[in-house]
PDB file of C-alpha atoms and ligand atoms in Angstrom:
ATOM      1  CA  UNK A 115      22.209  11.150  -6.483  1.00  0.00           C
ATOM      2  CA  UNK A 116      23.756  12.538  -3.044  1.00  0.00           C
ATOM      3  CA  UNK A 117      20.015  14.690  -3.363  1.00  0.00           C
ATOM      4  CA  UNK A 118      18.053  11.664  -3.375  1.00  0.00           C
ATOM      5  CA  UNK A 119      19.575  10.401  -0.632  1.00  0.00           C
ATOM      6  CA  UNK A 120      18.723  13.122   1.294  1.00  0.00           C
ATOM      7  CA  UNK A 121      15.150  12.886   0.030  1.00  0.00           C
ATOM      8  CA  UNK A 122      14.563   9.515   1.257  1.00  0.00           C
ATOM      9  CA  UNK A 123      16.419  10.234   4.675  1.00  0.00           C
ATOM     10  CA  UNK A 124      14.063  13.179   4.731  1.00  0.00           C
ATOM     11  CA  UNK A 125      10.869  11.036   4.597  1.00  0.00           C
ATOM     12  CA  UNK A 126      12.419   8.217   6.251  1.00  0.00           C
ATOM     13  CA  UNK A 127      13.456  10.362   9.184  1.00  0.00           C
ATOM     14  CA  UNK A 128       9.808  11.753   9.190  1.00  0.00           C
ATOM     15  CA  UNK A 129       8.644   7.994   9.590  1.00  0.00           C
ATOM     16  CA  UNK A 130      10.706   7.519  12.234  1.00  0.00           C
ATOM     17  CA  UNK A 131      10.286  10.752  14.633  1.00  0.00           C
ATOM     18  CA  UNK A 132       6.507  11.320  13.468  1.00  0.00           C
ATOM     19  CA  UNK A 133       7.230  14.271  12.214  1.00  0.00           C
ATOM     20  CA  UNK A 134       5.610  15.156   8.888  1.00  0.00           C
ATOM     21  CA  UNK A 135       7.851  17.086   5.958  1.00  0.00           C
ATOM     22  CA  UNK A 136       6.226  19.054   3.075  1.00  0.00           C
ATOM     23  CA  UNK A 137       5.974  18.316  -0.131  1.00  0.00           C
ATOM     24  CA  UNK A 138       9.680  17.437  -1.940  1.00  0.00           C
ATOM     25  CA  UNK A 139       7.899  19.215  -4.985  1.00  0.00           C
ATOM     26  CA  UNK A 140       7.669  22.372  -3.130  1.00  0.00           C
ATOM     27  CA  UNK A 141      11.840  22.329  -3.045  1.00  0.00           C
ATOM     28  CA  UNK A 142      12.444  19.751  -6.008  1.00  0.00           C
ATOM     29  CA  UNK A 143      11.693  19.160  -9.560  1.00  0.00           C
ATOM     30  CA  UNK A 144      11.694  15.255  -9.534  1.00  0.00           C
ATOM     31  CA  UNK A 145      10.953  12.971 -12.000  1.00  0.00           C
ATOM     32  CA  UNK A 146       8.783   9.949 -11.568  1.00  0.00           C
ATOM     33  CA  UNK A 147      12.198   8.192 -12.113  1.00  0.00           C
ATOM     34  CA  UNK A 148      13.815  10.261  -9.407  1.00  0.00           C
ATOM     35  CA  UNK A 149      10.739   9.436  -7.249  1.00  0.00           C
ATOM     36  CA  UNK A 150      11.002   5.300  -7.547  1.00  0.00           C
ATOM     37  CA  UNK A 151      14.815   5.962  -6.692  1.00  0.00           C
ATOM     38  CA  UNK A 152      14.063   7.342  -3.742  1.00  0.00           C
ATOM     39  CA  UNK A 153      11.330   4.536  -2.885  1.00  0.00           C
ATOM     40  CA  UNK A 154      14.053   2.336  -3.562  1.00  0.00           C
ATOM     41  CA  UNK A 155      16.514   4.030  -1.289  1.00  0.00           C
ATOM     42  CA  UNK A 156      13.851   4.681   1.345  1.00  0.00           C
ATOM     43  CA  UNK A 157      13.019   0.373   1.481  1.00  0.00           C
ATOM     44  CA  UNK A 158      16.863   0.255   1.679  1.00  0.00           C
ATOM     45  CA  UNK A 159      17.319   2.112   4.734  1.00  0.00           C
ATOM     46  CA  UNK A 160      14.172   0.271   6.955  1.00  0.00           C
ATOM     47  CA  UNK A 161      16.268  -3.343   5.129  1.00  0.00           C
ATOM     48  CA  UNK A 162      19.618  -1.917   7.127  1.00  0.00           C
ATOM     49  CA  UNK A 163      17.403  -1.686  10.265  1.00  0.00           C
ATOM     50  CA  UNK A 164      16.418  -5.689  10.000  1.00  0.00           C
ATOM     51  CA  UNK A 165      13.379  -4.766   8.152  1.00  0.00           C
ATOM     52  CA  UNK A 166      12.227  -7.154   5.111  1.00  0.00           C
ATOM     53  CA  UNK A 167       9.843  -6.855   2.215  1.00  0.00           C
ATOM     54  CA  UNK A 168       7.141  -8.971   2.163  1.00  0.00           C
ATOM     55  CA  UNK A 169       5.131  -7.741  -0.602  1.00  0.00           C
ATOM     56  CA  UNK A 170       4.487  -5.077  -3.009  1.00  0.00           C
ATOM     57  CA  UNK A 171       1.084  -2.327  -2.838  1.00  0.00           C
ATOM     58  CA  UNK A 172      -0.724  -0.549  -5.484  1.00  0.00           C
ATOM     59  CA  UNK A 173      -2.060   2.779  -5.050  1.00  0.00           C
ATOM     60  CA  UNK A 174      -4.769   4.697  -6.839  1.00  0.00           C
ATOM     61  CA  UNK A 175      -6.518   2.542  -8.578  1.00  0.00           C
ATOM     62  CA  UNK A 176      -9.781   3.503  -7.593  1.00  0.00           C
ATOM     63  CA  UNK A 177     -11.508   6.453  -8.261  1.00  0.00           C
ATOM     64  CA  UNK A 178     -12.343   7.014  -4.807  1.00  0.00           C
ATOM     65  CA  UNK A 179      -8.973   7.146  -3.563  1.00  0.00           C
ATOM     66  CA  UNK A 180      -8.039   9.418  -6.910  1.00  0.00           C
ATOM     67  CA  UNK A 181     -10.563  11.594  -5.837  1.00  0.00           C
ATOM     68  CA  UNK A 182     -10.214  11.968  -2.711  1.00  0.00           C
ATOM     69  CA  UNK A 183      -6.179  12.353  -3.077  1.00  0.00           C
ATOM     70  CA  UNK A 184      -5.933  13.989  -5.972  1.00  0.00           C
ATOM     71  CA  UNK A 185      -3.450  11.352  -7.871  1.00  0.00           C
ATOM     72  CA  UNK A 186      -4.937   9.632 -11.233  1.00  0.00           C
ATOM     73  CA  UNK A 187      -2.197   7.356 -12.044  1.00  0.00           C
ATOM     74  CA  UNK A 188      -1.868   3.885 -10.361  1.00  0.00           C
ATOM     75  CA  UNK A 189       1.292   3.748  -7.964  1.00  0.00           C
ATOM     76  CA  UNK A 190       3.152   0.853  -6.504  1.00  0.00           C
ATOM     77  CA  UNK A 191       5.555   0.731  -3.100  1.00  0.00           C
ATOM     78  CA  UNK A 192       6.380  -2.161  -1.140  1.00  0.00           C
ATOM     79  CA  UNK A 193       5.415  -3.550   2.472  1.00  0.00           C
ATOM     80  CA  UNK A 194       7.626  -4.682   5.135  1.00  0.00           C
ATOM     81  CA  UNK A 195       6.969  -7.193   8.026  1.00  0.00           C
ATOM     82  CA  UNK A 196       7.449  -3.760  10.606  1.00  0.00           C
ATOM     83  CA  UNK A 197       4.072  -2.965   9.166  1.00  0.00           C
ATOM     84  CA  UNK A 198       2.181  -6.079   9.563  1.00  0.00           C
ATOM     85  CA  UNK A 199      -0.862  -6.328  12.088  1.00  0.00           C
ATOM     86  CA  UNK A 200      -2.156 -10.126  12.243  1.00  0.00           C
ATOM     87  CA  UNK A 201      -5.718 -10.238  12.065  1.00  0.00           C
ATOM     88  CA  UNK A 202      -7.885  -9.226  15.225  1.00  0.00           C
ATOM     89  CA  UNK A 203      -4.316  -7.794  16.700  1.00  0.00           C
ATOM     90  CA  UNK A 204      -4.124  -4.622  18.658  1.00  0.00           C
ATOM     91  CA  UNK A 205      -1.810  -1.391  16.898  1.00  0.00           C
ATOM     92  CA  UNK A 206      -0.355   1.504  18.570  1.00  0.00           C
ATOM     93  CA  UNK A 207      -1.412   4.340  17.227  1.00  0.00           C
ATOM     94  CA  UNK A 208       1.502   6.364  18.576  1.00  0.00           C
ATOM     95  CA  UNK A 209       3.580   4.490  16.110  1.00  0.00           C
ATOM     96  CA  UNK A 210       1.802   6.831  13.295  1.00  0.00           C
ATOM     97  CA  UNK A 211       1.472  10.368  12.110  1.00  0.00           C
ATOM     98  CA  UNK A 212      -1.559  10.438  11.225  1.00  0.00           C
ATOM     99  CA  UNK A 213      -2.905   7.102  10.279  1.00  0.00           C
ATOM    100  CA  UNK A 214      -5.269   6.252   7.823  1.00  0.00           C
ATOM    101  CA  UNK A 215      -7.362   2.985   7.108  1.00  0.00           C
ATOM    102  CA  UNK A 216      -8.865   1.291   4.040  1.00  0.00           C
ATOM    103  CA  UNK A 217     -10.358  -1.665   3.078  1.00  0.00           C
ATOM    104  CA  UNK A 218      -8.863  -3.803   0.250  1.00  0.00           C
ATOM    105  CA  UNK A 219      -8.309  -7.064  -1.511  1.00  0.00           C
ATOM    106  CA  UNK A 220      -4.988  -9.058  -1.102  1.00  0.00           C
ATOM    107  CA  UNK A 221      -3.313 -11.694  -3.057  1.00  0.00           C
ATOM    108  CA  UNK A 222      -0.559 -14.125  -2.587  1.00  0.00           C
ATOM    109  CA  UNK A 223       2.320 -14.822  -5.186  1.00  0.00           C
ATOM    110  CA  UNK A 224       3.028 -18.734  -4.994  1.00  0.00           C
ATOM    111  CA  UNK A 225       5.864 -18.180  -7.692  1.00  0.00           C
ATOM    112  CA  UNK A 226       7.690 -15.452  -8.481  1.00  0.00           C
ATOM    113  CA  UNK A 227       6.943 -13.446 -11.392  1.00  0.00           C
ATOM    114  CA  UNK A 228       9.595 -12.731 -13.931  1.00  0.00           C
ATOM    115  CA  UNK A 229       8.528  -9.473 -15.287  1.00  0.00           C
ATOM    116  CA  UNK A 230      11.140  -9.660 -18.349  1.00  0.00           C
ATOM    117  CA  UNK A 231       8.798 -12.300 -20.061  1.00  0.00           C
ATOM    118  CA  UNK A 232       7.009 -10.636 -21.879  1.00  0.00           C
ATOM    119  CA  UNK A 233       4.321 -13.876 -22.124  1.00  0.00           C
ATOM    120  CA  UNK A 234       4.676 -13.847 -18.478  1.00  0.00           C
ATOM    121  CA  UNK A 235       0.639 -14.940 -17.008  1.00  0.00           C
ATOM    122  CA  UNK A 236       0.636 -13.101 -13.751  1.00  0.00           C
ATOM    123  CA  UNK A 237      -2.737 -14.130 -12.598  1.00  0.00           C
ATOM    124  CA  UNK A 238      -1.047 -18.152 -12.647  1.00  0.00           C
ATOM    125  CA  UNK A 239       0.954 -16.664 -10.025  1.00  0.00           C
ATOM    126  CA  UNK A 240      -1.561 -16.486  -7.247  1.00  0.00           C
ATOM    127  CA  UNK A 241      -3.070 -19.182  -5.360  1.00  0.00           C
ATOM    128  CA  UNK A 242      -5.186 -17.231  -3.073  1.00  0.00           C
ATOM    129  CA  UNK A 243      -7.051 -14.277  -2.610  1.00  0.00           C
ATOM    130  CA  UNK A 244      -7.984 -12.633   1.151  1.00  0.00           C
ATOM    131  CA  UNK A 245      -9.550  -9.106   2.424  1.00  0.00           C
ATOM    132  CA  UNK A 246      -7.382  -6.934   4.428  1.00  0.00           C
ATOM    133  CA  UNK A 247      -7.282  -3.163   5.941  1.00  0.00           C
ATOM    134  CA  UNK A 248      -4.363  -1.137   4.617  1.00  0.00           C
ATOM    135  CA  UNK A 249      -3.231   2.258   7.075  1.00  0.00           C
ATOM    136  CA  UNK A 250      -1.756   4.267   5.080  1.00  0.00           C
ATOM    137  CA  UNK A 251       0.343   7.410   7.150  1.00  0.00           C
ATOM    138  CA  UNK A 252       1.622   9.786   4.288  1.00  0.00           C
ATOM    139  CA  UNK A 253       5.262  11.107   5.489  1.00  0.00           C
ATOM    140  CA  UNK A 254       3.792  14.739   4.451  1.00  0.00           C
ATOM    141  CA  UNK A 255       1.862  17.833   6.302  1.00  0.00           C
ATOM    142  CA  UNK A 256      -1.762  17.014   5.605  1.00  0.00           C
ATOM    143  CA  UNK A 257      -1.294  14.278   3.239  1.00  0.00           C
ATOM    144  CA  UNK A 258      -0.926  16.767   0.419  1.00  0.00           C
ATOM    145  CA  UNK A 259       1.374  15.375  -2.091  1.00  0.00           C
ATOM    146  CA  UNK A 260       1.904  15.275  -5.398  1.00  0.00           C
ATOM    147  CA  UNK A 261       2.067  12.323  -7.433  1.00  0.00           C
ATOM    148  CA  UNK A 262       6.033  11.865  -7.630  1.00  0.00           C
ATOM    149  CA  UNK A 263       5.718  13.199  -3.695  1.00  0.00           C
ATOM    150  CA  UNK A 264       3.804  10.178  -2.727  1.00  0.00           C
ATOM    151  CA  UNK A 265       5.797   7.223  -4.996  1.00  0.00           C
ATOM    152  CA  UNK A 266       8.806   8.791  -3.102  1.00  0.00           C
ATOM    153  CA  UNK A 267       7.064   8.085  -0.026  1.00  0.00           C
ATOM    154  CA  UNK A 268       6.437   4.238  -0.678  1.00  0.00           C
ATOM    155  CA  UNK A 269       3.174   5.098  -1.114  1.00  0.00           C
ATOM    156  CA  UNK A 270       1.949   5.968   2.019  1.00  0.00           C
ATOM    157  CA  UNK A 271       2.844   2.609   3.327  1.00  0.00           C
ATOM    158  CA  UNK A 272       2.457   2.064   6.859  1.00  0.00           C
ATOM    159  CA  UNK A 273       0.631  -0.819   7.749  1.00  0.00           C
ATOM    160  CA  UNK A 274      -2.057  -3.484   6.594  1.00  0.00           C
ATOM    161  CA  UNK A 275      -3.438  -6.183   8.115  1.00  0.00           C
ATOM    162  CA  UNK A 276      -4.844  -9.661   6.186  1.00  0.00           C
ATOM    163  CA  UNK A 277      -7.748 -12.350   6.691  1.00  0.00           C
ATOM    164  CA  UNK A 278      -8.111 -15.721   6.142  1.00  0.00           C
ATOM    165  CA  UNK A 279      -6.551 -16.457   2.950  1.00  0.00           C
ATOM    166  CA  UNK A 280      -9.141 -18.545   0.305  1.00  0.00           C
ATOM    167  CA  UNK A 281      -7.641 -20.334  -3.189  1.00  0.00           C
ATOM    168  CA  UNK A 282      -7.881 -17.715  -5.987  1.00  0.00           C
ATOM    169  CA  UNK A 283     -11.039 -16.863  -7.514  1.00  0.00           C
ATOM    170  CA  UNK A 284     -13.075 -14.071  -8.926  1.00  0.00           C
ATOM    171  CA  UNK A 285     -13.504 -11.683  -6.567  1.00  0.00           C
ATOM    172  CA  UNK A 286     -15.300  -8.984  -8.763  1.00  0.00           C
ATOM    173  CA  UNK A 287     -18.679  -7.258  -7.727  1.00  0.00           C
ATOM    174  CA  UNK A 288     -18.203  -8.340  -4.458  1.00  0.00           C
ATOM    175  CA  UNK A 289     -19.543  -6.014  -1.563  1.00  0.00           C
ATOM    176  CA  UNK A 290     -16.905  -4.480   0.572  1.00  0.00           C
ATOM    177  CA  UNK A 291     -18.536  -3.223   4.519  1.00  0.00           C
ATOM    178  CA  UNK A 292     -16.042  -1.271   6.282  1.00  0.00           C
ATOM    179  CA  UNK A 293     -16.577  -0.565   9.561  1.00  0.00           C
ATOM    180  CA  UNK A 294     -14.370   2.163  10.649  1.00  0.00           C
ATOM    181  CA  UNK A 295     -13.810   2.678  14.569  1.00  0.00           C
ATOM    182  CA  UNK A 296     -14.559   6.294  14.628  1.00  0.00           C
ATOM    183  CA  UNK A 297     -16.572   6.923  11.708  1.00  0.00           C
ATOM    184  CA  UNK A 298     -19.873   5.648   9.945  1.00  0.00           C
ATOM    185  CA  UNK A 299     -19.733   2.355   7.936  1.00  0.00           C
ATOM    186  CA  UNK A 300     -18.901   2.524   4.299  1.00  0.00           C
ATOM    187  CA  UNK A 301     -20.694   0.090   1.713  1.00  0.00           C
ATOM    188  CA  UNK A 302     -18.885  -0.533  -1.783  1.00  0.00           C
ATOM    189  CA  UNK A 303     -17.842  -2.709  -4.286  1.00  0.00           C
ATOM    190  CA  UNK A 304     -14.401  -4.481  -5.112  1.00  0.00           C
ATOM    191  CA  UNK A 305     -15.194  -3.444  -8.916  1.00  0.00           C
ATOM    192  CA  UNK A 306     -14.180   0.066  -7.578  1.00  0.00           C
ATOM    193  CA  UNK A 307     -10.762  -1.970  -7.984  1.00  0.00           C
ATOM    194  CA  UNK A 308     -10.288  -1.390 -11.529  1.00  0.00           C
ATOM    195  CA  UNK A 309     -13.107  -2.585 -12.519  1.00  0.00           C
ATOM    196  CA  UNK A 310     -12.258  -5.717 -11.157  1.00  0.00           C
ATOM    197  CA  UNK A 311      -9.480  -6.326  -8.585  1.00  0.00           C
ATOM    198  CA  UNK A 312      -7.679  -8.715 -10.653  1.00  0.00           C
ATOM    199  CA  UNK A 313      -6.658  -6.029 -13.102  1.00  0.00           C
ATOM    200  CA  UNK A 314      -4.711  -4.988 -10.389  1.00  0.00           C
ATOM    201  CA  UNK A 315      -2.180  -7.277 -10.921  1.00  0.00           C
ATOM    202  CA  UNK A 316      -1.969  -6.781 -14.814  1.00  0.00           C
ATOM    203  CA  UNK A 317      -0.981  -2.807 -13.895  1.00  0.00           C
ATOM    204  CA  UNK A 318       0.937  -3.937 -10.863  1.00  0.00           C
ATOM    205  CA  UNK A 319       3.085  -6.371 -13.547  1.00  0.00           C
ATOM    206  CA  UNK A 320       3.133  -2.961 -15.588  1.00  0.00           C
ATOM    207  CA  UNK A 321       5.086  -1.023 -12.849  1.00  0.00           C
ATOM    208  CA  UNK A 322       7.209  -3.578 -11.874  1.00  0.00           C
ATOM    209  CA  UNK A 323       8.277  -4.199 -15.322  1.00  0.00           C
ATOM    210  CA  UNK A 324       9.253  -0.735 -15.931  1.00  0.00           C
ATOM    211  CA  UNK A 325      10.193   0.394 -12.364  1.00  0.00           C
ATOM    212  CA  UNK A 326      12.700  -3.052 -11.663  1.00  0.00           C
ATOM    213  CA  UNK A 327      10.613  -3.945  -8.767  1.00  0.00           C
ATOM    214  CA  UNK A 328      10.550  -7.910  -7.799  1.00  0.00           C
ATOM    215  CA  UNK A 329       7.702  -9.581  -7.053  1.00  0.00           C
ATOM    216  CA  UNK A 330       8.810 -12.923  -5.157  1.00  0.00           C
ATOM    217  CA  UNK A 331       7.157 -16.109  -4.261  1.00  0.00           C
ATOM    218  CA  UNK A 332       5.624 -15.618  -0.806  1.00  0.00           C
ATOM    219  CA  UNK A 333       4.979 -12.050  -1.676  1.00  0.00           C
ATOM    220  CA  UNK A 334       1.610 -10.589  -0.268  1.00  0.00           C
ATOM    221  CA  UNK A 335      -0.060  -7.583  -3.262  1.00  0.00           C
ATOM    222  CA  UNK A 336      -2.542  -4.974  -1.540  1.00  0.00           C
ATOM    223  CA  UNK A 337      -4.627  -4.041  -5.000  1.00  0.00           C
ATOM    224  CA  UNK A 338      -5.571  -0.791  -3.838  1.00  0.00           C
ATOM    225  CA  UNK A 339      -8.430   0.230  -1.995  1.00  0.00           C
ATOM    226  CA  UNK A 340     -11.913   0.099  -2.952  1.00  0.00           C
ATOM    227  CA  UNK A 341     -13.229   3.176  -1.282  1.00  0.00           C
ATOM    228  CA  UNK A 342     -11.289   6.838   0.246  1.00  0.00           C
ATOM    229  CA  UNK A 343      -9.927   6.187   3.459  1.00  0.00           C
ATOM    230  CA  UNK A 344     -10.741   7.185   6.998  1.00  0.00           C
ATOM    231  CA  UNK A 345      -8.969   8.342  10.003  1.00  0.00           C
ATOM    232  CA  UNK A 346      -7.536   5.401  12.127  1.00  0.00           C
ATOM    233  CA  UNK A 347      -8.855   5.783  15.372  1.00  0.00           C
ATOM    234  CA  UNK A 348      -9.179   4.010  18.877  1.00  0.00           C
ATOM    235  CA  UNK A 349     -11.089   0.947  18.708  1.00  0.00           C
ATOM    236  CA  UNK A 350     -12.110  -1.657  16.644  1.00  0.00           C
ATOM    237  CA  UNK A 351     -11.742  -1.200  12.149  1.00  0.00           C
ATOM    238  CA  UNK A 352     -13.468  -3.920  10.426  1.00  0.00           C
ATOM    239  CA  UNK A 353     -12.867  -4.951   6.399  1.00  0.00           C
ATOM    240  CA  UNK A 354     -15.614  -7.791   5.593  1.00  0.00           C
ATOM    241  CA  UNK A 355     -15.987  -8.818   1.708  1.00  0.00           C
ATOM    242  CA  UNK A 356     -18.877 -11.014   0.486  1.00  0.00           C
ATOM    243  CA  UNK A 357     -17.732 -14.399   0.352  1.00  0.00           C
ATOM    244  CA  UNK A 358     -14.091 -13.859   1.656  1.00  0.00           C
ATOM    245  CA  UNK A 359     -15.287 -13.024   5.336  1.00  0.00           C
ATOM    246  CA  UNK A 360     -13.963 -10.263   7.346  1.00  0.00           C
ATOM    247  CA  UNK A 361     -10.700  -8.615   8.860  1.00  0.00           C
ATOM    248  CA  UNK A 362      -9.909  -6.914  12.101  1.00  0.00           C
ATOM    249  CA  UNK A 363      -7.706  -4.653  13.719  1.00  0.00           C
ATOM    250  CA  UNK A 364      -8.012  -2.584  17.000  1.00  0.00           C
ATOM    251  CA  UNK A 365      -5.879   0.627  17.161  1.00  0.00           C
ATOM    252  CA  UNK A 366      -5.157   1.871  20.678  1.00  0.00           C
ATOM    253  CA  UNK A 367      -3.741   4.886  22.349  1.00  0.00           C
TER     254      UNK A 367
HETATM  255  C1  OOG B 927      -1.474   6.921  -1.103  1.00  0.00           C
HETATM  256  C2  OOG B 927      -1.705   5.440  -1.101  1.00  0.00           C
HETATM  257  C3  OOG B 927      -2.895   5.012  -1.952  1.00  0.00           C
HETATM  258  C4  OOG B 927      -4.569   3.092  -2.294  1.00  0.00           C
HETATM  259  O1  OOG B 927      -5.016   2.030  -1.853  1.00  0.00           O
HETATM  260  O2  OOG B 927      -5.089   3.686  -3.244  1.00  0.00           O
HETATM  261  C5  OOG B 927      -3.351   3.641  -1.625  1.00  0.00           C
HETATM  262  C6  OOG B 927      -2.365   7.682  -0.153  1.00  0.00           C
HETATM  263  O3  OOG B 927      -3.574   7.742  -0.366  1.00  0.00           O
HETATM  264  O4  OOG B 927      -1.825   8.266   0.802  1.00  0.00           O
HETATM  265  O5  OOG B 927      -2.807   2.949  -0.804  1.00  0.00           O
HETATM  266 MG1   MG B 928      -4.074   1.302  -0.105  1.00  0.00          MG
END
């Protein structure tokens, strides 16, 4: 236990004086139990700085971001209000390691969902659906991690920002234009999301059931994003989604 400690004051520590660690599995054999414990310690330590939750993230569940990580099984961690950008805001990229950007589909829990009900209907749990640009900033060298590395490391969690919030609907096959500031736009789909974004709560209910984590009334989900990511650079990243409208953020030096 005193060991996982450690391991989330490692990555914490590496949050804190941008300084990336390598991989815990290069030292530890941890179990994907071991791994949400030290999530859970991790969120605990940014709560005794002032910090609070304010909703939960999946990872992986695209193929893109599988791909291009390496990591085939879907991932939750949790976001903080330290890591929220409102809409058209400027960030500081010094705040970061080595941030990374990626366009996504948010949703907002109106009630909180009791995971130990088994009948429980997440999707009556939402009233409202929004795009939004997630940074991720991976707490290791390179962003090489494996896949207990990287639930350790609240997935990647770093940042996100969110649009105009709409009343829930179907957001699948719904094109997704990102418009990175240093790199060439991307075109995709949000039914790179699982096949349809929505499913992202159904496995995000999954986790949460078996991993204890709460998700709350008021509670923001990031469903994953729908293509790999790109470096975060100077200037201005745009997230627009067909029939949701678009999402800003301007990182600066
Ligand atoms: C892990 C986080 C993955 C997503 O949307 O798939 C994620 C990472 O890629 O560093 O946020
Ligand atoms: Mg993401």
């Amino acid at each position: 236990m005193t060991d996982l400690l450690e391991l989330a004051r490692r990555l914490d520590t590496a949050q804190t004086s941008r300084q990336a660690t390598p991989s815990l599995a290069d030292t530890h054999e941890l179990t994907i139990e071991d791994a949400y414990r030290i999530q859970e310690t991790l969120l605990a330590e940014r709560q005794s700085r002032g910090e609070h939750v304010v909703g939960v993230k999946l990872g992986f569940t695209s193929k893109a971001k599988m791909v291009q990580m390496g990591v085939t099984e879907v991932i939750v961690g949790r976001v903080t209000d330290a890591m929220r950008v409102h809409d058209g805001d400027f960030v500081r990229l010094d705040g970061f390691l080595h941030p990374r950007a990626e366009p996504e589909i948010a949703y907002r829990i109106s009630r909180a969902v009791d995971a130990d009900d088994p009948t429980v209907d997440i999707e009556s749990c939402v009233d409202a659906v929004a795009p939004a640009i997630e940074i991720i900033d991976s707490r290791y060298a390179d962003f090489r991690f494996t896949h207990t590395d990287v639930v350790a490391d609240n997935a990647s969690a770093a940042g996100f920002v969110i649009g105009q919030w709409r009343r829930m609907q179907d957001v699948a096959n719904r094109a997704v234009r990102f418009q990175p500031a240093g790199a060439a736009e991307v075109v995709g789909s949000t039914s790179a999301i699982l096949g349809n974004p929505v499913r992202a709560l159904h496995a995000l209910l999954a986790v949460c059931r078996t991993r204890g984590i709460p998700i709350s009334a008021g509670h923001v989900v990031l469903a994953g994003a729908a293509t790999a990511a790109v470096p975060l650079t100077a200037g201005t990243t745009r997230c627009d989604i067909a029939g949701l409208g678009s999402v800003s953020l301007t990182g600066r030096v």
